[in-house]
Coordinates of C-alpha atoms in Angstrom, one line a residue:
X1 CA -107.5 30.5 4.9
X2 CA -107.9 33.9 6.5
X3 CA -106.6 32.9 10.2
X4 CA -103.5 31.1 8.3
X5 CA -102.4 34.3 6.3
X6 CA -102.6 36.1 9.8
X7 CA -100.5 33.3 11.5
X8 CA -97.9 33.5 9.0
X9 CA -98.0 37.4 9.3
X10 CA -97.1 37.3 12.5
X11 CA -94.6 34.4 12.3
X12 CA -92.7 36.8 10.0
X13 CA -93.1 39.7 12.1
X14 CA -91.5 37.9 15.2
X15 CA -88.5 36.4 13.3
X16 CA -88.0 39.9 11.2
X17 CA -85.3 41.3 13.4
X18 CA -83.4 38.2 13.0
X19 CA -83.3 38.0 9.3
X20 CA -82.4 41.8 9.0
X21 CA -79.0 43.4 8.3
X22 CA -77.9 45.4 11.8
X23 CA -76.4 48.3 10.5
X24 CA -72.6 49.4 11.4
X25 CA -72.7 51.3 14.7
X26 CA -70.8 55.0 13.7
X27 CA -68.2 56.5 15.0
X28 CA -68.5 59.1 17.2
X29 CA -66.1 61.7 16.6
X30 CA -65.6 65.4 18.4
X31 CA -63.7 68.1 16.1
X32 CA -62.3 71.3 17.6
X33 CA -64.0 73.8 15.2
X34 CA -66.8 73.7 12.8
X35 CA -64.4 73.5 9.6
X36 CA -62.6 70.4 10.5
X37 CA -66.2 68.7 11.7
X38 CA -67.2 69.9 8.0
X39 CA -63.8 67.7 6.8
X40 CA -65.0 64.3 8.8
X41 CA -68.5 64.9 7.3
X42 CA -66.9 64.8 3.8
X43 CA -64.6 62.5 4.9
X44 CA -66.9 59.8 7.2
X45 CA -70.1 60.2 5.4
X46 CA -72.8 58.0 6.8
X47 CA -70.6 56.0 9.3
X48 CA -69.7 58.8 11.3
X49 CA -71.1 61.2 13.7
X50 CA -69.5 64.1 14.4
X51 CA -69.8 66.8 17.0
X52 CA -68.1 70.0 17.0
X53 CA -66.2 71.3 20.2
X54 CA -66.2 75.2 19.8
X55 CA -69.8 75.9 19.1
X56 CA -71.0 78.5 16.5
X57 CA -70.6 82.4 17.2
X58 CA -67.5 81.3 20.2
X59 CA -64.1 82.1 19.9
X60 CA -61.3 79.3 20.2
X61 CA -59.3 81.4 21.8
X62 CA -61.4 82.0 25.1
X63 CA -64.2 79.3 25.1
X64 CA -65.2 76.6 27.8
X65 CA -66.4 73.5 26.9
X66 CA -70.0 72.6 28.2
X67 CA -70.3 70.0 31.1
X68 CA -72.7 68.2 28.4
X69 CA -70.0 68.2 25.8
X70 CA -67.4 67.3 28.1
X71 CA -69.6 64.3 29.3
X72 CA -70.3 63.3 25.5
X73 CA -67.0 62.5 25.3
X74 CA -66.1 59.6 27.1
X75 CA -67.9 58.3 24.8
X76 CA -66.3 59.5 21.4
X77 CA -64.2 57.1 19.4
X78 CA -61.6 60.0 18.4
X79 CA -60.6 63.8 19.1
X80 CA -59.1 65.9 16.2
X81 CA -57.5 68.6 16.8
X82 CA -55.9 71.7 15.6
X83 CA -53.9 73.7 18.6
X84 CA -56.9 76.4 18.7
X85 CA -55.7 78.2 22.2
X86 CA -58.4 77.0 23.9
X87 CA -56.8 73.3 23.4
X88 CA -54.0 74.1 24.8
X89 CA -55.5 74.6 28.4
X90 CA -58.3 72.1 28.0
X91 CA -56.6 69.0 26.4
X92 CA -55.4 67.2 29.8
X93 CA -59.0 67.4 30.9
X94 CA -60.1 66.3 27.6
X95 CA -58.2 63.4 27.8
X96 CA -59.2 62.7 31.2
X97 CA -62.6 62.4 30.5
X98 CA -61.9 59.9 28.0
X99 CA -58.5 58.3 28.6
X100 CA -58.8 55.3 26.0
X101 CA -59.6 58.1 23.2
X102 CA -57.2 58.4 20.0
X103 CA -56.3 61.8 19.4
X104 CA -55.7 63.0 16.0
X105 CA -53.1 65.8 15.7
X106 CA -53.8 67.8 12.0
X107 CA -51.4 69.8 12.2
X108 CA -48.6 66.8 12.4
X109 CA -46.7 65.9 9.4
X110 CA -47.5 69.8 7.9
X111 CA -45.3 72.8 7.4
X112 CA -46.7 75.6 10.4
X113 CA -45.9 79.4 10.3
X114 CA -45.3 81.3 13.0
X115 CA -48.8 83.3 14.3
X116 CA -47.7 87.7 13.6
X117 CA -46.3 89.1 15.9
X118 CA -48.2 92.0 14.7
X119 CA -45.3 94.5 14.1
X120 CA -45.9 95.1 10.4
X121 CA -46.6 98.5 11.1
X122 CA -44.1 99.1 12.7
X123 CA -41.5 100.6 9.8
X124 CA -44.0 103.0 8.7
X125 CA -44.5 104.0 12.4
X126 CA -41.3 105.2 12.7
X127 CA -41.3 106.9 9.0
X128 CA -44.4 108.7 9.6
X129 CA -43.1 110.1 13.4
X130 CA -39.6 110.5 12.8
X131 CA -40.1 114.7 12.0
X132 CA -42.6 114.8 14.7
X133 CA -41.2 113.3 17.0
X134 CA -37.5 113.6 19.0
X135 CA -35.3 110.0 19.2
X136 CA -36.0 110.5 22.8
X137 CA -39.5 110.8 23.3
X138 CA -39.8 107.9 20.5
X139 CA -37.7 105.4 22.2
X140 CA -40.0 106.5 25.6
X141 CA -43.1 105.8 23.7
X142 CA -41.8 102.2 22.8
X143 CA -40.9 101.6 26.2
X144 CA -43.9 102.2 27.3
X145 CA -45.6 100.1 24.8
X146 CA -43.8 97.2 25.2
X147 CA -44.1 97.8 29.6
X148 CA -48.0 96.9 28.8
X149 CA -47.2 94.6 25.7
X150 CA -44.1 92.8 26.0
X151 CA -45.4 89.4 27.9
X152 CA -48.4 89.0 25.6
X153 CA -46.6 89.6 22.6
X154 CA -43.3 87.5 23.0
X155 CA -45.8 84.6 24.1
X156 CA -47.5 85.3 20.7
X157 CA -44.5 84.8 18.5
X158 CA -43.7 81.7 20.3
X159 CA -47.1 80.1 19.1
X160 CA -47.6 78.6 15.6
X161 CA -50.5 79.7 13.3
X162 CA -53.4 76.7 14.2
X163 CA -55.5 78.5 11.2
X164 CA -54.1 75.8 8.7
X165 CA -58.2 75.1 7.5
X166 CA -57.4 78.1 5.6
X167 CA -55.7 76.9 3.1
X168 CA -57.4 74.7 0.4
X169 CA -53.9 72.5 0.0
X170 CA -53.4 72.0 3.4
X171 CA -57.3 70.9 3.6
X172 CA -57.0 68.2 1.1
X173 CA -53.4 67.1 3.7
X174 CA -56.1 67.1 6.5
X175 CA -58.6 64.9 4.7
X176 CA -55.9 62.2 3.9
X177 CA -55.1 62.1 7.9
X178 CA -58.9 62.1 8.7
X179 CA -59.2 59.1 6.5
X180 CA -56.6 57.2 6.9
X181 CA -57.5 57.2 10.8
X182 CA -61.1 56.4 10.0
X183 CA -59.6 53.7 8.4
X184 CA -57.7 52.3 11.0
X185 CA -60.9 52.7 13.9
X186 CA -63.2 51.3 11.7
X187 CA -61.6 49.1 9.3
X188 CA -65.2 47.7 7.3
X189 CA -65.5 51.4 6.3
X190 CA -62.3 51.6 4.6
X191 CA -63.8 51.7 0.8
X192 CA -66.1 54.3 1.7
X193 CA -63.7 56.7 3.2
X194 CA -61.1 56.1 0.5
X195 CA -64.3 56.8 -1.9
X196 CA -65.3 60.0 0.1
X197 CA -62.1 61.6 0.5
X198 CA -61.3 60.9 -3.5
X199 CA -64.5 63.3 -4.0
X200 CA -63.4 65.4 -1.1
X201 CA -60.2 66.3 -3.0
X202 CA -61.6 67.4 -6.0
X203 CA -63.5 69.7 -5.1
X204 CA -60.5 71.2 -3.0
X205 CA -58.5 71.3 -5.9
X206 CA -61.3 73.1 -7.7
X207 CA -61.8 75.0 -5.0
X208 CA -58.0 76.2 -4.7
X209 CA -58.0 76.5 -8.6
X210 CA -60.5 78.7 -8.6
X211 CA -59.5 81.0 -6.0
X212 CA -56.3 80.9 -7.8
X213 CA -57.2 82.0 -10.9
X214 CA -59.3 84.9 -9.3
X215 CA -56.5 86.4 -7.3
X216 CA -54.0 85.9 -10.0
X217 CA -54.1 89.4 -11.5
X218 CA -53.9 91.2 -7.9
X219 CA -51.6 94.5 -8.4
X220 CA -52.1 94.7 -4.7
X221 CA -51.7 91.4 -2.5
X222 CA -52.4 93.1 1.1
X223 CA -55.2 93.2 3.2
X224 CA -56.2 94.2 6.3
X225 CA -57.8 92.0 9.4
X226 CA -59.0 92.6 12.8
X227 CA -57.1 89.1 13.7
X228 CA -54.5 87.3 12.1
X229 CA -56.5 84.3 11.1
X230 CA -55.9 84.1 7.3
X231 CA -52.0 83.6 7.2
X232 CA -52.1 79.8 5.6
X233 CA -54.4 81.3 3.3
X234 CA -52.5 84.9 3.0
X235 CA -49.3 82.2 2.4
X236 CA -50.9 80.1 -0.3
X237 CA -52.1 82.8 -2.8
X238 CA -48.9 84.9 -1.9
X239 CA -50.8 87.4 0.0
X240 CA -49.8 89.6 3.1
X241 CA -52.0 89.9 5.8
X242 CA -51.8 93.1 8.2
X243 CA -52.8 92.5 11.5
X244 CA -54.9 95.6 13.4
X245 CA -54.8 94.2 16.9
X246 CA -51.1 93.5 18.4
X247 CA -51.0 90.7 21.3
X248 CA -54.4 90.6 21.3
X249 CA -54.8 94.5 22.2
X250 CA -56.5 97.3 20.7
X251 CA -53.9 99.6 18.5
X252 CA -53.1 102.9 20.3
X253 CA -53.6 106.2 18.6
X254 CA -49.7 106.1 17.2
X255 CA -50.0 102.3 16.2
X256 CA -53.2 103.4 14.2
X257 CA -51.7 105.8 12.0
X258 CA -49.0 103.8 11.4
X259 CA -51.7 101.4 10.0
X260 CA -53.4 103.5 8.0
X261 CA -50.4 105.2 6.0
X262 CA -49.1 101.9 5.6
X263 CA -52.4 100.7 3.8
X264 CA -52.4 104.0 1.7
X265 CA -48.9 103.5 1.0
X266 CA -50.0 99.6 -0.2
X267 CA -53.0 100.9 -1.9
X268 CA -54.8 98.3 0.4
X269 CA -58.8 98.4 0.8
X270 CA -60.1 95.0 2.0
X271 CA -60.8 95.0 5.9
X272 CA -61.8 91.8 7.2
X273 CA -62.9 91.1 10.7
X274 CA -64.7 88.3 12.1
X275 CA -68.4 89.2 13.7
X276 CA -67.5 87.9 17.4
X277 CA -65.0 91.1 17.2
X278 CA -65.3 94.7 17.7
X279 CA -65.6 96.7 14.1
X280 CA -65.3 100.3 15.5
X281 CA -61.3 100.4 15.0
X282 CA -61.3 98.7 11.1
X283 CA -64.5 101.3 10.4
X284 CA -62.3 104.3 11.8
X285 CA -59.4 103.4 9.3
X286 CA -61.8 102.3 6.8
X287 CA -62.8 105.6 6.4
X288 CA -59.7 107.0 6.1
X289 CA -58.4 105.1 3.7
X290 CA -61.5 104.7 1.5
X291 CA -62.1 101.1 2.5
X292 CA -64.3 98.9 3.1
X293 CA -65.1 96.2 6.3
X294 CA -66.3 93.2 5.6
X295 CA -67.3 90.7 8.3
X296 CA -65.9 87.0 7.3
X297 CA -65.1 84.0 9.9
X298 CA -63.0 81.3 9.0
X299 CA -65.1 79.5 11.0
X300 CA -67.9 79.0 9.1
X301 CA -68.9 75.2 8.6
X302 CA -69.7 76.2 4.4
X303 CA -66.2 75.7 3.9
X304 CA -66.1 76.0 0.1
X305 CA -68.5 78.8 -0.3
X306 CA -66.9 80.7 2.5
X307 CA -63.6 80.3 1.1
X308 CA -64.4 81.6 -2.3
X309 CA -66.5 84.4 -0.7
X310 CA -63.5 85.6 1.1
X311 CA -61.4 85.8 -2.5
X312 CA -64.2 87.5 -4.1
X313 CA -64.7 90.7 -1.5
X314 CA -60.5 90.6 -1.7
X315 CA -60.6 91.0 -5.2
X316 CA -63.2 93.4 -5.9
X317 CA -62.0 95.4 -3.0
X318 CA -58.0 95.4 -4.2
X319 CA -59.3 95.8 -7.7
X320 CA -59.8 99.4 -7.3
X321 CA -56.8 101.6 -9.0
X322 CA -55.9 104.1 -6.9
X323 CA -52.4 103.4 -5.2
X324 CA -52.6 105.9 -3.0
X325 CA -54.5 108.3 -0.9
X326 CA -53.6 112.1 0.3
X327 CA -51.9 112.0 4.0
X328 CA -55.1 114.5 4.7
X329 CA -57.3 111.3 5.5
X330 CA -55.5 110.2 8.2
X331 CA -57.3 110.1 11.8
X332 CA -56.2 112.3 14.7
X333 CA -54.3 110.3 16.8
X334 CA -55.5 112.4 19.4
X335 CA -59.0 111.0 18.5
X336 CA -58.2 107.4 19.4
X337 CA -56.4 106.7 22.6
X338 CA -55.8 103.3 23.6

């Protein structure tokens, strides 16, 4: 009886693998930055695997993909993209390694702004030098910006903003595309994804609502950063961003004055740069314009908690009641050359 029990054990354990259900081999699919791979997790749940192109703690505007992750994907199913900078000079070879690859556009089919041209300043440099300084010497000091400046910034205002993460409505725009091309690579999985992106909305909208809600009562809608990577954001909650850096460049001594009495003359506190960047320059106008710095990506893969972290320092920060400060807190431009 014994030695038929173990027979029949093992006749079961040599047919097992043909009565069992082979599960759905997942899509493999490479997102340019750590948001958007958090939007095809939501999105592709257990049928997908997704890998991230720019990896944590790199910028998008400067980073090299890996010979590894450039080898991983001749065998991905689908590149999404966003037009990051570092796209634009990688994407032939990208495609190259994997030439049968559908490549999924986000920002198609959406309404882009233009990236800053970092000039906001610019009125209130000229207010703030006028008595100082003779029309002359003014028009010399703008010639010689733009001698260093003028190629680096007319490329930047022919680029469009590829932050469009940023904003909570556009997110839920993205997750429909994500889907829907899910959908079409992997048919079998189309209940799932519809289901997925369903919940994935929601919590958008509550996300955006809340946000809302706690940047409704803002007196003052400006803020500072390092680099313009919150405009989608700035544009949905009718915000204004101020860029520090112009073209990519440090501010010069003039530029940072201009800066700072415009952000007295705003009444503007919040200070955000991302921690791959340099904080010395937001901590010298902090200071002078009794601010604070606060070090936020919008690159972090916690999308929703990041998000509502970033509202929350903005409104405690621009809560604070004084409009203005006195003109005597304003750096030495001498201090800070460029």
């Amino acid at each position: 009886m014994r030695s038929l029990a173990l027979w029949f054990s093992l006749l079961i354990a040599a047919a097992g693998p043909a009565w069992s259900i082979e599960e759905p081999a997942r899509l493999r699919v490479f997102a340019s930055v750590l948001p958007i791979q958090t939007f095809v997790k939501a999105v592709g749940g257990e049928r997908v695997t997704t890998e991230v192109m720019v990896l944590p703690g790199h910028s998008p505007a400067t980073y090299d993909p890996s010979p590894k992750q450039v080898a991983a994907l001749a065998e991905a199913d689908l590149y999404i993209r966003v037009g990051v900078p570092f796209e634009t000079a990688w994407m032939k070879r990208i495609q190259t390694a994997n030439p049968d690859m559908p490549i999924l556009d986000l920002r198609d089919g959406l309404r882009l702004r233009s990236q800053e041209a970092h000039d906001h300043a610019h009125a209130h440099e000229h207010e703030h030098e006028q008595n100082a300084v003779s029309t002359q010497q003014h028009a010399q000091e703008r010639m010689a910006d733009a001698s260093s400046e003028s190629a680096a910034a007319k490329e930047m205002e022919m680029e469009m903003d590829p932050h469009i993460w940023t904003s909570p409505l556009l997110a839920r725009k993205m997750a429909i595309a994500i889907r829907d091309r899910l959908t079409a690579l992997d048919p079998a999985g189309a209940e799932l994804y519809a289901e997925n992106q369903q919940r994935f909305d929601a919590e958008l909208l509550n996300l955006h609502q809340s946000i809302q809600s706690r940047l409704a009562g803002l007196g003052n809608r400006t803020f500072l950063v390092y680099h313009p990577a919150w405009g989608y954001f700035a544009d949905t909650y009718e915000l204004q961003q101020i860029p520090i850096e112009r073209a990519g460049k440090e501010p010069g001594p003039r530029r940072l004055s201009a800066l700072i009495a415009q952000a007295k003359d705003t009444g503007t506190r919040a200070i955000f740069v991302q921690p791959e960047f340099d904080q010395r320059t937001a901590q010298q106008i902090a200071r002078s314009i009794n601010g604070r710095v606060e070090a936020v990506t919008p690159l972090a893969a916690d999308y929703m908690d990041n998000l509502q972290r970033f509202a929350a320092i903005l409104a405690d920060a621009n809560s604070v009641s004084e409009a203005k400060l006195p003109e005597t807190g304003n750096l030495d431009p001498s201090a800070d050359a460029p």
